[in-house]
């Protein structure tokens, strides 16, 4: 039964069928052949009840925030405001790419939106500044992945629903690893530049640095304000994550209006992008819930968990094997699909090994980040290549490698020091 399920999933994905269809068909076949009572009659009830899940309502609002921010001109001003602060650091604009991505991630919740938005601003400066193309482009693709690790995060919402963990705890757990990973990215760049100075031979600084730094500070306030509205309202106890998403969306509309960018075409394009992305995610989520119901009903989840745990490997060895599995899977599977298809199966194994599901959620998100910059299916690589419009995507494949190493180092740190993820949730919620 386990082998049949895996074969069904893998064959469907190999045929490039829509992921939602593959999950639903697999659930239907398992239900008809292995369930004591066919579960297809419950499909409508399952999908309707989960489509009304209050926490999932936050996802389209965060998506629309990213769509509006992408069109509001905030990213250009953010990039210009941060650049003078790195003027004395070798690789100035590459560090600016990473810092801008980290700040934008704290308002977007989406890796793809972060990569597209910062890429649109940063790429024109690449050749003008004489930067090494692979390293420069790789920093944008990798920086974009911070959109799902630094709160708010759409992927963390989906993980929380599938794993029955607290999204508030996940958001708190993502703070320190998220900003630490951004520092690791900058550290990789700094080491590379110090070892090979020719990578950034175009670094130039003009005019008064402090005048530029101070004049740019007001442009840092809008993303900071949105971050405080969304995340601050959650931890101040003023709003649930879904209510905070609504507040953030209202604040984003106000910000776009203040920038003079609020118009009917902008709103319509933002709505269209939001509907497209939300429909894709929700179809997969609902199909996954149906498949999960069938697997639980026929005992498949318990059988898989027992089979894996019966191997007898020590918890650390099993954990490393699961991480290796995801690194390979991320090369060939789209990230949302990977998260939704595997979370109901893997989380019980992780808990059975004695690990915290919130801690694993952060490692899982970093593994998904790695999948976003791992060829041949790394979506962020293609997003940045699309912004670039010319040149070989091989530059991006090469440039992403150092940042992938930084992600693996971050996973290693979380294994050695779980408190990096768990300290803040425990501090904010001691009970």
PDB file of C-alpha atoms in Angstrom, residues 129-316:
ATOM      1  CA  UNK A 129      28.524  48.788 -11.166  1.00  0.00           C
ATOM      2  CA  UNK A 130      30.731  46.151 -12.754  1.00  0.00           C
ATOM      3  CA  UNK A 131      29.720  43.379 -10.358  1.00  0.00           C
ATOM      4  CA  UNK A 132      30.350  39.702 -10.917  1.00  0.00           C
ATOM      5  CA  UNK A 133      27.098  38.528 -12.519  1.00  0.00           C
ATOM      6  CA  UNK A 134      26.667  35.084 -10.893  1.00  0.00           C
ATOM      7  CA  UNK A 135      27.328  36.385  -7.371  1.00  0.00           C
ATOM      8  CA  UNK A 136      25.120  39.454  -7.850  1.00  0.00           C
ATOM      9  CA  UNK A 137      22.203  37.492  -9.325  1.00  0.00           C
ATOM     10  CA  UNK A 138      22.595  34.687  -6.810  1.00  0.00           C
ATOM     11  CA  UNK A 139      22.256  37.195  -3.963  1.00  0.00           C
ATOM     12  CA  UNK A 140      18.878  38.336  -5.323  1.00  0.00           C
ATOM     13  CA  UNK A 141      17.542  34.799  -5.755  1.00  0.00           C
ATOM     14  CA  UNK A 142      18.784  33.742  -2.310  1.00  0.00           C
ATOM     15  CA  UNK A 143      17.683  36.980  -0.641  1.00  0.00           C
ATOM     16  CA  UNK A 144      14.213  36.419  -2.051  1.00  0.00           C
ATOM     17  CA  UNK A 145      13.926  33.148  -0.159  1.00  0.00           C
ATOM     18  CA  UNK A 146      13.916  35.116   3.105  1.00  0.00           C
ATOM     19  CA  UNK A 147      10.315  36.027   2.259  1.00  0.00           C
ATOM     20  CA  UNK A 148       9.060  32.726   3.702  1.00  0.00           C
ATOM     21  CA  UNK A 149      11.351  32.578   6.758  1.00  0.00           C
ATOM     22  CA  UNK A 150      11.090  36.100   8.171  1.00  0.00           C
ATOM     23  CA  UNK A 151       7.499  36.685   9.409  1.00  0.00           C
ATOM     24  CA  UNK A 152       4.906  37.096   8.110  1.00  0.00           C
ATOM     25  CA  UNK A 153       5.138  33.968   5.951  1.00  0.00           C
ATOM     26  CA  UNK A 154       2.512  32.316   3.775  1.00  0.00           C
ATOM     27  CA  UNK A 155       4.329  28.974   3.906  1.00  0.00           C
ATOM     28  CA  UNK A 156       4.325  29.010   7.703  1.00  0.00           C
ATOM     29  CA  UNK A 157       0.560  29.488   7.652  1.00  0.00           C
ATOM     30  CA  UNK A 158       0.169  26.432   5.430  1.00  0.00           C
ATOM     31  CA  UNK A 159       2.561  24.393   7.576  1.00  0.00           C
ATOM     32  CA  UNK A 160       0.726  25.384  10.758  1.00  0.00           C
ATOM     33  CA  UNK A 161      -2.609  24.221   9.321  1.00  0.00           C
ATOM     34  CA  UNK A 162      -1.210  20.918   8.055  1.00  0.00           C
ATOM     35  CA  UNK A 163       0.839  20.127  11.174  1.00  0.00           C
ATOM     36  CA  UNK A 164      -1.609  21.558  13.767  1.00  0.00           C
ATOM     37  CA  UNK A 165       1.049  23.836  15.235  1.00  0.00           C
ATOM     38  CA  UNK A 166       0.659  27.466  16.292  1.00  0.00           C
ATOM     39  CA  UNK A 167       1.380  29.979  13.552  1.00  0.00           C
ATOM     40  CA  UNK A 168       2.165  32.538  16.269  1.00  0.00           C
ATOM     41  CA  UNK A 169       4.897  30.247  17.620  1.00  0.00           C
ATOM     42  CA  UNK A 170       6.188  29.624  14.097  1.00  0.00           C
ATOM     43  CA  UNK A 171       6.408  33.357  13.412  1.00  0.00           C
ATOM     44  CA  UNK A 172       8.344  33.899  16.642  1.00  0.00           C
ATOM     45  CA  UNK A 173      10.609  30.952  15.836  1.00  0.00           C
ATOM     46  CA  UNK A 174      11.435  32.396  12.414  1.00  0.00           C
ATOM     47  CA  UNK A 175      12.779  35.770  13.637  1.00  0.00           C
ATOM     48  CA  UNK A 176      16.268  34.846  14.820  1.00  0.00           C
ATOM     49  CA  UNK A 177      17.026  32.213  12.118  1.00  0.00           C
ATOM     50  CA  UNK A 178      15.683  34.556   9.424  1.00  0.00           C
ATOM     51  CA  UNK A 179      17.898  37.505  10.238  1.00  0.00           C
ATOM     52  CA  UNK A 180      20.831  35.220  11.103  1.00  0.00           C
ATOM     53  CA  UNK A 181      20.522  33.612   7.666  1.00  0.00           C
ATOM     54  CA  UNK A 182      20.603  37.079   6.083  1.00  0.00           C
ATOM     55  CA  UNK A 183      23.846  37.735   8.002  1.00  0.00           C
ATOM     56  CA  UNK A 184      25.250  34.417   6.763  1.00  0.00           C
ATOM     57  CA  UNK A 185      24.430  35.442   3.194  1.00  0.00           C
ATOM     58  CA  UNK A 186      26.295  38.727   3.682  1.00  0.00           C
ATOM     59  CA  UNK A 187      29.150  36.861   5.348  1.00  0.00           C
ATOM     60  CA  UNK A 188      29.472  34.564   2.321  1.00  0.00           C
ATOM     61  CA  UNK A 189      29.601  37.615   0.067  1.00  0.00           C
ATOM     62  CA  UNK A 190      32.187  39.400   2.225  1.00  0.00           C
ATOM     63  CA  UNK A 191      34.469  36.359   2.347  1.00  0.00           C
ATOM     64  CA  UNK A 192      34.154  35.862  -1.426  1.00  0.00           C
ATOM     65  CA  UNK A 193      34.984  39.500  -2.125  1.00  0.00           C
ATOM     66  CA  UNK A 194      37.946  39.572   0.257  1.00  0.00           C
ATOM     67  CA  UNK A 195      39.365  36.416  -1.347  1.00  0.00           C
ATOM     68  CA  UNK A 196      38.639  37.540  -4.922  1.00  0.00           C
ATOM     69  CA  UNK A 197      38.556  41.398  -5.029  1.00  0.00           C
ATOM     70  CA  UNK A 198      37.841  41.403  -8.772  1.00  0.00           C
ATOM     71  CA  UNK A 199      34.279  40.232  -8.042  1.00  0.00           C
ATOM     72  CA  UNK A 200      33.285  43.804  -7.137  1.00  0.00           C
ATOM     73  CA  UNK A 201      35.728  45.977  -9.019  1.00  0.00           C
ATOM     74  CA  UNK A 202      32.903  48.407  -9.752  1.00  0.00           C
ATOM     75  CA  UNK A 203      32.194  49.450  -6.136  1.00  0.00           C
ATOM     76  CA  UNK A 204      31.869  53.220  -6.101  1.00  0.00           C
ATOM     77  CA  UNK A 205      30.797  55.778  -3.532  1.00  0.00           C
ATOM     78  CA  UNK A 206      29.818  59.317  -4.463  1.00  0.00           C
ATOM     79  CA  UNK A 207      28.813  62.347  -2.379  1.00  0.00           C
ATOM     80  CA  UNK A 208      28.358  62.610   1.355  1.00  0.00           C
ATOM     81  CA  UNK A 209      27.591  59.241   2.903  1.00  0.00           C
ATOM     82  CA  UNK A 210      25.965  60.518   6.059  1.00  0.00           C
ATOM     83  CA  UNK A 211      23.806  62.969   4.158  1.00  0.00           C
ATOM     84  CA  UNK A 212      22.592  60.110   1.934  1.00  0.00           C
ATOM     85  CA  UNK A 213      22.052  57.825   4.927  1.00  0.00           C
ATOM     86  CA  UNK A 214      20.037  60.359   6.894  1.00  0.00           C
ATOM     87  CA  UNK A 215      17.997  61.514   3.901  1.00  0.00           C
ATOM     88  CA  UNK A 216      17.070  57.896   3.166  1.00  0.00           C
ATOM     89  CA  UNK A 217      15.801  57.078   6.657  1.00  0.00           C
ATOM     90  CA  UNK A 218      12.200  58.206   5.949  1.00  0.00           C
ATOM     91  CA  UNK A 219      12.036  55.619   3.152  1.00  0.00           C
ATOM     92  CA  UNK A 220      12.696  52.860   5.683  1.00  0.00           C
ATOM     93  CA  UNK A 221       9.642  53.826   7.708  1.00  0.00           C
ATOM     94  CA  UNK A 222       6.893  52.375   5.424  1.00  0.00           C
ATOM     95  CA  UNK A 223       8.154  48.751   5.502  1.00  0.00           C
ATOM     96  CA  UNK A 224       8.936  49.104   9.216  1.00  0.00           C
ATOM     97  CA  UNK A 225       5.426  50.458   9.795  1.00  0.00           C
ATOM     98  CA  UNK A 226       3.833  47.552   7.914  1.00  0.00           C
ATOM     99  CA  UNK A 227       5.931  45.093   9.889  1.00  0.00           C
ATOM    100  CA  UNK A 228       4.797  46.636  13.168  1.00  0.00           C
ATOM    101  CA  UNK A 229       1.164  46.671  12.046  1.00  0.00           C
ATOM    102  CA  UNK A 230       1.197  42.983  11.096  1.00  0.00           C
ATOM    103  CA  UNK A 231       3.607  41.287  13.490  1.00  0.00           C
ATOM    104  CA  UNK A 232       3.387  43.876  16.264  1.00  0.00           C
ATOM    105  CA  UNK A 233      -0.394  43.587  16.473  1.00  0.00           C
ATOM    106  CA  UNK A 234      -0.091  39.801  16.853  1.00  0.00           C
ATOM    107  CA  UNK A 235       2.402  39.839  19.712  1.00  0.00           C
ATOM    108  CA  UNK A 236       0.760  42.808  21.406  1.00  0.00           C
ATOM    109  CA  UNK A 237      -2.342  40.642  21.672  1.00  0.00           C
ATOM    110  CA  UNK A 238      -4.387  43.041  19.570  1.00  0.00           C
ATOM    111  CA  UNK A 239      -5.070  40.746  16.620  1.00  0.00           C
ATOM    112  CA  UNK A 240      -4.974  37.145  15.467  1.00  0.00           C
ATOM    113  CA  UNK A 241      -2.703  36.383  12.471  1.00  0.00           C
ATOM    114  CA  UNK A 242      -5.693  36.618  10.136  1.00  0.00           C
ATOM    115  CA  UNK A 243      -6.855  39.925  11.616  1.00  0.00           C
ATOM    116  CA  UNK A 244      -3.258  41.183  11.448  1.00  0.00           C
ATOM    117  CA  UNK A 245      -3.165  40.282   7.744  1.00  0.00           C
ATOM    118  CA  UNK A 246      -6.314  42.352   7.198  1.00  0.00           C
ATOM    119  CA  UNK A 247      -4.778  45.292   9.076  1.00  0.00           C
ATOM    120  CA  UNK A 248      -1.611  44.942   7.013  1.00  0.00           C
ATOM    121  CA  UNK A 249      -3.569  44.937   3.764  1.00  0.00           C
ATOM    122  CA  UNK A 250      -5.440  48.094   4.770  1.00  0.00           C
ATOM    123  CA  UNK A 251      -2.146  49.753   5.730  1.00  0.00           C
ATOM    124  CA  UNK A 252      -0.642  48.715   2.373  1.00  0.00           C
ATOM    125  CA  UNK A 253      -3.536  50.323   0.503  1.00  0.00           C
ATOM    126  CA  UNK A 254      -2.919  53.499   2.508  1.00  0.00           C
ATOM    127  CA  UNK A 255       0.805  53.392   1.732  1.00  0.00           C
ATOM    128  CA  UNK A 256       0.206  52.922  -1.994  1.00  0.00           C
ATOM    129  CA  UNK A 257      -2.252  55.841  -1.936  1.00  0.00           C
ATOM    130  CA  UNK A 258       0.271  58.087  -0.145  1.00  0.00           C
ATOM    131  CA  UNK A 259       2.835  57.253  -2.828  1.00  0.00           C
ATOM    132  CA  UNK A 260       0.375  58.313  -5.522  1.00  0.00           C
ATOM    133  CA  UNK A 261       0.316  54.810  -7.050  1.00  0.00           C
ATOM    134  CA  UNK A 262      -3.243  53.793  -6.141  1.00  0.00           C
ATOM    135  CA  UNK A 263      -5.218  53.536  -9.359  1.00  0.00           C
ATOM    136  CA  UNK A 264      -7.766  51.181 -10.854  1.00  0.00           C
ATOM    137  CA  UNK A 265      -5.252  49.430 -13.184  1.00  0.00           C
ATOM    138  CA  UNK A 266      -2.839  48.856 -10.280  1.00  0.00           C
ATOM    139  CA  UNK A 267      -5.594  47.430  -8.061  1.00  0.00           C
ATOM    140  CA  UNK A 268      -6.950  45.215 -10.854  1.00  0.00           C
ATOM    141  CA  UNK A 269      -3.488  43.801 -11.618  1.00  0.00           C
ATOM    142  CA  UNK A 270      -2.908  43.175  -7.915  1.00  0.00           C
ATOM    143  CA  UNK A 271      -6.278  41.412  -7.600  1.00  0.00           C
ATOM    144  CA  UNK A 272      -5.572  39.291 -10.687  1.00  0.00           C
ATOM    145  CA  UNK A 273      -2.175  38.221  -9.341  1.00  0.00           C
ATOM    146  CA  UNK A 274      -3.684  37.482  -5.938  1.00  0.00           C
ATOM    147  CA  UNK A 275      -6.507  35.379  -7.374  1.00  0.00           C
ATOM    148  CA  UNK A 276      -4.142  33.366  -9.581  1.00  0.00           C
ATOM    149  CA  UNK A 277      -1.743  32.564  -6.746  1.00  0.00           C
ATOM    150  CA  UNK A 278      -4.471  31.938  -4.155  1.00  0.00           C
ATOM    151  CA  UNK A 279      -6.400  29.575  -6.419  1.00  0.00           C
ATOM    152  CA  UNK A 280      -3.246  27.586  -7.166  1.00  0.00           C
ATOM    153  CA  UNK A 281      -2.348  27.267  -3.486  1.00  0.00           C
ATOM    154  CA  UNK A 282      -5.878  26.519  -2.255  1.00  0.00           C
ATOM    155  CA  UNK A 283      -6.549  23.823  -4.873  1.00  0.00           C
ATOM    156  CA  UNK A 284      -3.406  22.025  -3.750  1.00  0.00           C
ATOM    157  CA  UNK A 285      -4.210  22.540  -0.058  1.00  0.00           C
ATOM    158  CA  UNK A 286      -7.765  21.196  -0.364  1.00  0.00           C
ATOM    159  CA  UNK A 287      -6.671  18.195  -2.439  1.00  0.00           C
ATOM    160  CA  UNK A 288      -3.971  17.506   0.147  1.00  0.00           C
ATOM    161  CA  UNK A 289      -6.532  17.578   2.966  1.00  0.00           C
ATOM    162  CA  UNK A 290      -8.640  15.010   1.133  1.00  0.00           C
ATOM    163  CA  UNK A 291      -5.598  12.778   0.538  1.00  0.00           C
ATOM    164  CA  UNK A 292      -4.578  13.173   4.177  1.00  0.00           C
ATOM    165  CA  UNK A 293      -8.079  12.158   5.343  1.00  0.00           C
ATOM    166  CA  UNK A 294      -7.901   9.025   3.205  1.00  0.00           C
ATOM    167  CA  UNK A 295      -4.384   8.127   4.379  1.00  0.00           C
ATOM    168  CA  UNK A 296      -5.338   8.545   8.042  1.00  0.00           C
ATOM    169  CA  UNK A 297      -8.547   6.550   7.566  1.00  0.00           C
ATOM    170  CA  UNK A 298      -6.790   3.565   5.980  1.00  0.00           C
ATOM    171  CA  UNK A 299      -3.909   3.725   8.469  1.00  0.00           C
ATOM    172  CA  UNK A 300      -1.315   4.701   5.885  1.00  0.00           C
ATOM    173  CA  UNK A 301       0.187   7.587   7.885  1.00  0.00           C
ATOM    174  CA  UNK A 302       0.603   5.360  10.929  1.00  0.00           C
ATOM    175  CA  UNK A 303       2.078   2.588   8.765  1.00  0.00           C
ATOM    176  CA  UNK A 304       4.619   4.949   7.180  1.00  0.00           C
ATOM    177  CA  UNK A 305       5.576   6.389  10.577  1.00  0.00           C
ATOM    178  CA  UNK A 306       5.994   2.937  12.093  1.00  0.00           C
ATOM    179  CA  UNK A 307       7.996   1.688   9.104  1.00  0.00           C
ATOM    180  CA  UNK A 308      10.427   4.588   9.270  1.00  0.00           C
ATOM    181  CA  UNK A 309      10.841   4.459  13.039  1.00  0.00           C
ATOM    182  CA  UNK A 310      11.339   0.677  12.928  1.00  0.00           C
ATOM    183  CA  UNK A 311      14.511   1.129  10.874  1.00  0.00           C
ATOM    184  CA  UNK A 312      16.217   1.671  14.208  1.00  0.00           C
ATOM    185  CA  UNK A 313      18.488   4.555  13.276  1.00  0.00           C
ATOM    186  CA  UNK A 314      19.290   7.078  16.015  1.00  0.00           C
ATOM    187  CA  UNK A 315      17.137  10.229  15.911  1.00  0.00           C
ATOM    188  CA  UNK A 316      19.967  12.388  14.538  1.00  0.00           C
TER     189      UNK A 316
END
